Amino acid sequence: MKKAAAQQSAAKKTAAEKTAAKKTAAKKTSPAKPAAKKAAPARKAAAKKAAPAKKAAVKKAPVAGKPLVAPKKATAAVKAAPAKTVVRPGKGESRTALVRRARRINRELAQVYPYAHPELDFENPFQLLVATVLSAQTTDLRVNQTTPALFAKYPTPEDLAAANPEEVEEILRPCGFFRAKTRSVMGLSKALVERFGGEVPDRLEDLVSLPGVGRKTAFVVLGNAFGRPGITVDTHFQRLVRRWKWTDETDPDKIEAAVAALFPKSEWTDLSHHVIWHGRRICHARKPACGACPIAALCPSYGEGETDPEKAKKLLKYEKAGLPGQRLKPPQAYLDAGGRPAPPLGAG
Ligand code: SF4
């Protein structure tokens, strides 16, 4: 009996020991749960910290109203923007689309050059006729510097027709080709006296019958001295209408006919001024200032010249302000708030 009791007691002890060992083991492992509980708030806190940072990153630029500091790629995209928005008519442009685009260009240029006018100084049709003949191969500014002395000495066709050629040559020397120009202006003066009673005719066919007078000169006189619509196809006009793909013609008479068909007759004279002014100030023969051009979005030749806005501004010319082709500095001096060329000095 004693032996059995001892065996029972030992078995109880062993069971108690096993239970105690289990409890100890459980105690040892149980701290893992609280650790996990602690880790969760830490993650939440970290997430909270990160969340405002993200929000701030999103809000920052618009709230501050500061221009975004664009990465290089984005900057390139901004610079190239005009090219994306440019209407590039190419070969597929319909006649209707061409007419619309041409008229829109003229409207835009009318906004940029509302004061466009012939840049030759004149007081009557005779003076304009002579000044236009003299302007071949030279600048209007040079002609304007020369004609006051000429018209002071020879105010009428009769006076110029009867002049001493050598004296006229001396006055016209600064215009270049002064001998040929002397022959022209004296010849046309004689023709005016002999055939038109000393008056400048107001019909195209009569004007082009005068020595040294072509259609371009005739239209300048008709449009500006007689108020008769005319298209003046000078070197600027020829260059620009080809850049704008208004026509592929190269002959001045054909260019005139092609452009005339795009516009109502009443717009011809002003159109000529707008195009010529744009050619003199922005769309130059060698370095068109595309980056400062107000009609870049309508021009199929955008990119033929400088497209960087700052560099392009430096190319703008402002002939009325000084010597031909003189560049004013800084460019802001002759750009208005919209970046467009300001009116010439003294223009009304
Ligand atoms: S300056 Fe450039 S964009 Fe402007 S009309 Fe001339 S070619 Fe076209």
Short mmCIF file of C-alpha atoms and ligand atoms in Angstrom, two decimals:
data_model
loop_
_atom_site.label_atom_id
_atom_site.label_comp_id
_atom_site.label_asym_id
_atom_site.label_seq_id
_atom_site.Cartn_x
_atom_site.Cartn_y
_atom_site.Cartn_z
CA MET A 1 0.00 0.00 0.00
CA LYS A 2 2.80 2.32 0.96
CA LYS A 3 4.49 1.57 -2.37
CA ALA A 4 1.35 2.36 -4.32
CA ALA A 5 0.87 5.57 -2.41
CA ALA A 6 4.46 6.56 -3.13
CA GLN A 7 3.94 5.83 -6.84
CA GLN A 8 0.76 7.98 -6.91
CA SER A 9 2.57 10.81 -5.14
CA ALA A 10 5.44 10.72 -7.67
CA ALA A 11 3.00 10.74 -10.59
CA LYS A 12 1.25 13.84 -9.16
CA LYS A 13 4.61 15.56 -8.71
CA THR A 14 5.59 14.86 -12.30
CA ALA A 15 2.24 16.20 -13.59
CA ALA A 16 2.58 19.30 -11.43
CA GLU A 17 6.10 19.85 -12.71
CA LYS A 18 4.93 19.47 -16.31
CA THR A 19 2.14 22.00 -15.76
CA ALA A 20 4.56 24.45 -14.16
CA ALA A 21 6.98 24.06 -17.03
CA LYS A 22 4.19 24.73 -19.55
CA LYS A 23 3.18 27.89 -17.68
CA THR A 24 6.75 29.10 -17.64
CA ALA A 25 7.10 28.47 -21.35
CA ALA A 26 3.86 30.27 -22.01
CA LYS A 27 5.02 33.23 -19.95
CA LYS A 28 8.25 33.35 -21.91
CA THR A 29 6.48 33.44 -25.26
CA SER A 30 3.54 35.67 -24.27
CA PRO A 31 5.47 39.03 -24.50
CA ALA A 32 5.42 38.63 -28.29
CA LYS A 33 1.79 39.71 -28.42
CA PRO A 34 2.28 43.05 -26.65
CA ALA A 35 5.30 43.70 -28.94
CA ALA A 36 3.10 43.25 -31.97
CA LYS A 37 0.54 45.55 -30.42
CA LYS A 38 3.29 48.17 -29.87
CA ALA A 39 4.55 47.83 -33.46
CA ALA A 40 1.14 48.59 -34.96
CA PRO A 41 0.84 52.13 -33.50
CA ALA A 42 4.40 52.80 -34.61
CA ARG A 43 3.48 51.93 -38.20
CA LYS A 44 0.35 54.07 -37.96
CA ALA A 45 2.38 56.98 -36.65
CA ALA A 46 4.86 56.57 -39.45
CA ALA A 47 2.02 56.37 -41.95
CA LYS A 48 0.46 59.52 -40.47
CA LYS A 49 3.75 61.33 -40.76
CA ALA A 50 4.14 60.21 -44.36
CA ALA A 51 0.55 61.11 -45.33
CA PRO A 52 0.80 64.88 -44.69
CA ALA A 53 4.07 64.89 -46.50
CA LYS A 54 2.34 63.44 -49.58
CA LYS A 55 -0.52 65.93 -49.30
CA ALA A 56 1.92 68.77 -48.90
CA ALA A 57 3.78 67.62 -51.96
CA VAL A 58 0.58 67.69 -54.00
CA LYS A 59 -0.65 71.03 -52.70
CA LYS A 60 2.63 72.87 -52.59
CA ALA A 61 2.92 74.25 -56.13
CA PRO A 62 -0.67 75.46 -56.69
CA VAL A 63 -0.96 76.93 -53.16
CA ALA A 64 2.28 78.78 -53.42
CA GLY A 65 1.34 80.00 -56.88
CA LYS A 66 4.94 79.66 -57.86
CA PRO A 67 5.86 78.41 -61.31
CA LEU A 68 6.70 74.77 -61.24
CA VAL A 69 10.34 73.99 -61.53
CA ALA A 70 9.93 71.75 -64.48
CA PRO A 71 12.32 68.96 -65.17
CA LYS A 72 14.42 69.27 -68.25
CA LYS A 73 12.03 67.23 -70.31
CA ALA A 74 9.08 69.42 -69.31
CA THR A 75 11.03 72.57 -70.18
CA ALA A 76 11.74 71.18 -73.59
CA ALA A 77 8.04 70.44 -73.98
CA VAL A 78 7.17 74.05 -73.11
CA LYS A 79 9.66 75.40 -75.58
CA ALA A 80 8.36 73.12 -78.28
CA ALA A 81 4.74 74.05 -77.53
CA PRO A 82 4.28 76.40 -80.49
CA ALA A 83 5.32 73.62 -82.80
CA LYS A 84 2.59 71.41 -81.35
CA THR A 85 -0.13 74.03 -81.73
CA VAL A 86 1.05 75.28 -85.10
CA VAL A 87 -1.39 74.72 -87.90
CA ARG A 88 0.82 73.18 -90.52
CA PRO A 89 -1.27 73.17 -93.62
CA GLY A 90 1.16 71.39 -95.88
CA LYS A 91 -0.03 70.00 -99.13
CA GLY A 92 -3.34 68.79 -97.81
CA GLU A 93 -4.79 72.18 -96.85
CA SER A 94 -8.10 72.80 -98.54
CA ARG A 95 -8.82 76.01 -100.38
CA THR A 96 -11.29 77.03 -97.70
CA ALA A 97 -8.78 76.38 -94.93
CA LEU A 98 -6.14 78.37 -96.81
CA VAL A 99 -8.48 81.35 -97.23
CA ARG A 100 -9.42 81.24 -93.55
CA ARG A 101 -5.82 81.00 -92.41
CA ALA A 102 -4.67 83.79 -94.73
CA ARG A 103 -7.41 86.12 -93.51
CA ARG A 104 -6.70 85.25 -89.91
CA ILE A 105 -3.02 86.10 -90.41
CA ASN A 106 -4.04 89.46 -91.82
CA ARG A 107 -6.37 90.09 -88.87
CA GLU A 108 -3.64 89.21 -86.40
CA LEU A 109 -1.15 91.47 -88.17
CA ALA A 110 -3.71 94.27 -88.17
CA GLN A 111 -3.73 94.00 -84.37
CA VAL A 112 0.05 94.05 -84.20
CA TYR A 113 0.48 96.89 -86.71
CA PRO A 114 -2.70 98.98 -86.49
CA TYR A 115 -0.66 102.00 -87.54
CA ALA A 116 0.82 100.33 -90.67
CA HIS A 117 1.23 102.82 -93.50
CA PRO A 118 3.59 103.51 -96.37
CA GLU A 119 6.93 104.40 -94.82
CA LEU A 120 7.86 106.79 -97.59
CA ASP A 121 7.19 110.45 -96.80
CA PHE A 122 5.04 112.27 -99.37
CA GLU A 123 2.59 115.12 -99.67
CA ASN A 124 1.06 114.42 -103.10
CA PRO A 125 0.87 111.66 -105.74
CA PHE A 126 3.87 113.06 -107.62
CA GLN A 127 6.09 112.92 -104.54
CA LEU A 128 4.94 109.37 -103.73
CA LEU A 129 5.56 108.25 -107.32
CA VAL A 130 9.09 109.65 -107.34
CA ALA A 131 9.89 108.38 -103.82
CA THR A 132 8.69 104.87 -104.72
CA VAL A 133 10.91 104.79 -107.81
CA LEU A 134 13.85 105.96 -105.71
CA SER A 135 13.23 103.28 -103.05
CA ALA A 136 14.42 100.45 -105.33
CA GLN A 137 17.55 98.82 -103.86
CA THR A 138 17.61 101.09 -100.84
CA THR A 139 15.68 101.74 -97.63
CA ASP A 140 12.66 103.96 -97.22
CA LEU A 141 14.58 105.77 -94.51
CA ARG A 142 17.36 106.70 -96.94
CA VAL A 143 14.80 107.92 -99.47
CA ASN A 144 13.07 109.99 -96.79
CA GLN A 145 16.41 111.60 -95.98
CA THR A 146 16.95 112.47 -99.65
CA THR A 147 13.60 113.61 -101.03
CA PRO A 148 13.12 116.81 -98.99
CA ALA A 149 16.01 118.45 -100.84
CA LEU A 150 14.79 117.09 -104.18
CA PHE A 151 11.20 118.32 -103.78
CA ALA A 152 12.31 121.64 -102.34
CA LYS A 153 14.27 122.31 -105.54
CA TYR A 154 11.90 120.57 -108.00
CA PRO A 155 8.37 120.60 -106.56
CA THR A 156 6.47 119.73 -109.77
CA PRO A 157 6.90 117.36 -112.73
CA GLU A 158 7.61 120.40 -114.91
CA ASP A 159 10.48 121.45 -112.63
CA LEU A 160 12.05 118.01 -112.51
CA ALA A 161 11.60 117.44 -116.24
CA ALA A 162 13.54 120.64 -116.96
CA ALA A 163 16.28 120.05 -114.34
CA ASN A 164 20.00 119.74 -114.93
CA PRO A 165 20.63 115.95 -114.68
CA GLU A 166 23.97 116.43 -112.94
CA GLU A 167 22.38 118.47 -110.19
CA VAL A 168 19.67 115.86 -109.72
CA GLU A 169 22.30 113.12 -109.63
CA GLU A 170 24.12 114.95 -106.87
CA ILE A 171 20.98 115.10 -104.76
CA LEU A 172 20.13 111.45 -105.41
CA ARG A 173 23.65 110.10 -104.85
CA PRO A 174 22.90 108.76 -101.29
CA CYS A 175 20.11 106.53 -102.69
CA GLY A 176 22.52 104.46 -104.79
CA PHE A 177 22.18 103.81 -108.55
CA PHE A 178 21.78 107.57 -108.68
CA ARG A 179 22.41 107.94 -112.43
CA ALA A 180 19.78 105.39 -113.38
CA LYS A 181 17.38 106.82 -110.82
CA THR A 182 17.94 110.33 -112.14
CA ARG A 183 17.07 109.11 -115.63
CA SER A 184 13.93 107.41 -114.30
CA VAL A 185 12.51 110.30 -112.30
CA MET A 186 13.30 112.85 -115.00
CA GLY A 187 11.89 110.54 -117.66
CA LEU A 188 8.65 109.94 -115.81
CA SER A 189 8.35 113.68 -115.09
CA LYS A 190 8.65 114.42 -118.82
CA ALA A 191 6.02 111.78 -119.60
CA LEU A 192 3.67 113.26 -116.99
CA VAL A 193 4.08 116.70 -118.56
CA GLU A 194 3.78 115.52 -122.14
CA ARG A 195 1.00 112.94 -121.80
CA PHE A 196 -0.93 113.69 -118.64
CA GLY A 197 -0.86 117.47 -118.33
CA GLY A 198 1.62 117.38 -115.42
CA GLU A 199 -0.73 115.23 -113.30
CA VAL A 200 -0.16 111.71 -112.01
CA PRO A 201 -2.79 109.45 -113.59
CA ASP A 202 -4.98 107.32 -111.33
CA ARG A 203 -5.32 104.30 -113.62
CA LEU A 204 -3.06 101.27 -113.49
CA GLU A 205 -2.56 101.05 -117.24
CA ASP A 206 -1.51 104.72 -117.42
CA LEU A 207 0.84 104.46 -114.48
CA VAL A 208 2.67 101.40 -115.82
CA SER A 209 3.14 103.20 -119.13
CA LEU A 210 5.46 105.69 -117.39
CA PRO A 211 9.23 105.01 -117.65
CA GLY A 212 10.58 103.12 -114.62
CA VAL A 213 7.10 102.40 -113.22
CA GLY A 214 6.04 98.79 -112.76
CA ARG A 215 2.95 97.27 -111.19
CA LYS A 216 4.46 97.40 -107.69
CA THR A 217 5.10 101.14 -107.90
CA ALA A 218 1.75 101.71 -109.57
CA PHE A 219 -0.13 99.91 -106.79
CA VAL A 220 1.73 101.85 -104.10
CA VAL A 221 0.56 105.09 -105.75
CA LEU A 222 -2.97 103.87 -106.44
CA GLY A 223 -3.45 102.50 -102.94
CA ASN A 224 -1.89 105.29 -100.95
CA ALA A 225 -2.36 108.43 -103.03
CA PHE A 226 -5.71 107.64 -104.65
CA GLY A 227 -7.30 105.19 -102.20
CA ARG A 228 -7.64 102.50 -104.87
CA PRO A 229 -7.02 99.00 -103.55
CA GLY A 230 -3.81 97.43 -104.70
CA ILE A 231 -1.39 94.68 -103.66
CA THR A 232 2.24 95.72 -103.42
CA VAL A 233 4.42 92.74 -104.20
CA ASP A 234 7.84 93.83 -103.00
CA THR A 235 10.67 91.63 -101.79
CA HIS A 236 9.17 91.27 -98.28
CA PHE A 237 5.75 90.42 -99.64
CA GLN A 238 7.15 87.74 -101.94
CA ARG A 239 9.16 86.11 -99.17
CA LEU A 240 6.41 86.10 -96.56
CA VAL A 241 3.55 84.79 -98.69
CA ARG A 242 5.75 81.92 -99.77
CA ARG A 243 6.65 81.17 -96.14
CA TRP A 244 2.97 81.18 -95.31
CA LYS A 245 2.26 78.88 -98.27
CA TRP A 246 -0.29 81.26 -99.66
CA THR A 247 1.15 80.53 -103.08
CA ASP A 248 4.07 78.72 -104.67
CA GLU A 249 4.37 81.27 -107.46
CA THR A 250 7.64 83.17 -107.86
CA ASP A 251 6.63 85.68 -110.52
CA PRO A 252 5.44 88.92 -108.84
CA ASP A 253 2.42 89.30 -111.14
CA LYS A 254 1.30 85.72 -110.43
CA ILE A 255 1.85 86.19 -106.70
CA GLU A 256 -0.28 89.31 -106.85
CA ALA A 257 -3.08 87.44 -108.62
CA ALA A 258 -2.89 84.47 -106.23
CA VAL A 259 -3.01 86.63 -103.10
CA ALA A 260 -5.68 88.91 -104.52
CA ALA A 261 -7.93 85.86 -104.84
CA LEU A 262 -7.64 85.16 -101.10
CA PHE A 263 -8.88 88.57 -99.88
CA PRO A 264 -11.67 91.02 -100.58
CA LYS A 265 -10.46 93.90 -102.73
CA SER A 266 -11.10 96.40 -99.95
CA GLU A 267 -8.36 94.75 -97.84
CA TRP A 268 -5.61 94.72 -100.44
CA THR A 269 -3.84 97.95 -99.54
CA ASP A 270 -3.81 97.40 -95.77
CA LEU A 271 -2.85 93.77 -96.29
CA SER A 272 0.21 94.93 -98.24
CA HIS A 273 1.25 97.23 -95.38
CA HIS A 274 0.79 94.52 -92.76
CA VAL A 275 2.83 91.98 -94.68
CA ILE A 276 5.62 94.42 -95.52
CA TRP A 277 5.82 95.72 -91.95
CA HIS A 278 6.00 92.18 -90.62
CA GLY A 279 8.76 91.36 -93.09
CA ARG A 280 10.75 94.41 -92.05
CA ARG A 281 10.40 93.96 -88.31
CA ILE A 282 10.08 90.24 -87.50
CA CYS A 283 10.08 87.85 -90.45
CA HIS A 284 13.45 88.83 -91.86
CA ALA A 285 14.98 87.24 -94.92
CA ARG A 286 17.94 85.65 -93.17
CA LYS A 287 16.96 85.41 -89.52
CA PRO A 288 13.22 85.40 -88.98
CA ALA A 289 12.41 85.90 -85.29
CA CYS A 290 9.99 82.96 -85.01
CA GLY A 291 10.19 82.85 -81.21
CA ALA A 292 8.83 86.41 -81.01
CA CYS A 293 6.36 86.12 -83.86
CA PRO A 294 2.70 86.80 -83.07
CA ILE A 295 1.48 84.61 -85.92
CA ALA A 296 3.75 81.63 -85.25
CA ALA A 297 0.75 79.38 -84.67
CA LEU A 298 -0.54 80.11 -88.16
CA CYS A 299 2.76 79.82 -89.99
CA PRO A 300 3.80 76.62 -91.74
CA SER A 301 7.40 77.86 -91.72
CA TYR A 302 7.66 78.29 -87.95
CA GLY A 303 11.15 77.17 -86.99
CA GLU A 304 12.82 78.54 -90.11
CA GLY A 305 14.29 81.17 -87.79
CA GLU A 306 15.24 81.48 -84.12
CA THR A 307 12.59 79.90 -81.89
CA ASP A 308 14.06 80.72 -78.48
CA PRO A 309 11.92 83.66 -77.30
CA GLU A 310 14.75 85.60 -75.69
CA LYS A 311 17.13 85.16 -78.62
CA ALA A 312 14.32 85.93 -81.07
CA LYS A 313 13.48 89.21 -79.33
CA LYS A 314 17.01 90.39 -79.99
CA LEU A 315 16.47 89.89 -83.72
CA LEU A 316 13.51 92.27 -83.94
CA LYS A 317 14.29 95.32 -86.03
CA TYR A 318 12.90 98.71 -85.63
CA GLU A 319 13.83 100.78 -88.62
CA LYS A 320 11.88 103.93 -87.77
CA ALA A 321 13.90 104.41 -84.63
CA GLY A 322 17.22 104.92 -86.34
CA LEU A 323 19.42 103.57 -89.06
CA PRO A 324 18.01 100.78 -91.19
CA GLY A 325 18.13 97.51 -89.36
CA GLN A 326 19.21 99.08 -86.08
CA ARG A 327 18.50 96.84 -83.11
CA LEU A 328 17.28 98.49 -79.99
CA LYS A 329 18.32 97.28 -76.57
CA PRO A 330 16.88 96.06 -74.39
CA PRO A 331 14.22 94.32 -76.48
CA GLN A 332 11.57 95.13 -73.85
CA ALA A 333 11.93 98.74 -74.96
CA TYR A 334 9.95 98.00 -78.07
CA LEU A 335 7.76 95.13 -76.95
CA ASP A 336 4.45 95.74 -75.29
CA ALA A 337 3.14 93.75 -72.31
CA GLY A 338 2.04 90.96 -74.62
CA GLY A 339 5.51 90.66 -76.09
CA ARG A 340 4.46 92.29 -79.34
CA PRO A 341 6.40 95.04 -81.08
CA ALA A 342 5.32 98.43 -79.89
CA PRO A 343 4.36 101.20 -82.35
CA PRO A 344 7.22 103.14 -83.94
CA LEU A 345 8.43 106.13 -82.02
CA GLY A 346 6.24 109.10 -82.74
CA ALA A 347 3.50 107.03 -84.37
CA GLY A 348 0.04 108.25 -83.60
S1 SF4 B 1 8.91 84.86 -88.18
FE1 SF4 B 1 8.87 82.60 -88.36
S2 SF4 B 1 6.84 82.05 -87.54
FE2 SF4 B 1 6.76 84.23 -88.00
S3 SF4 B 1 5.94 84.40 -90.05
FE3 SF4 B 1 8.16 84.38 -90.25
S4 SF4 B 1 8.73 82.22 -90.57
FE4 SF4 B 1 6.63 82.29 -89.76
#
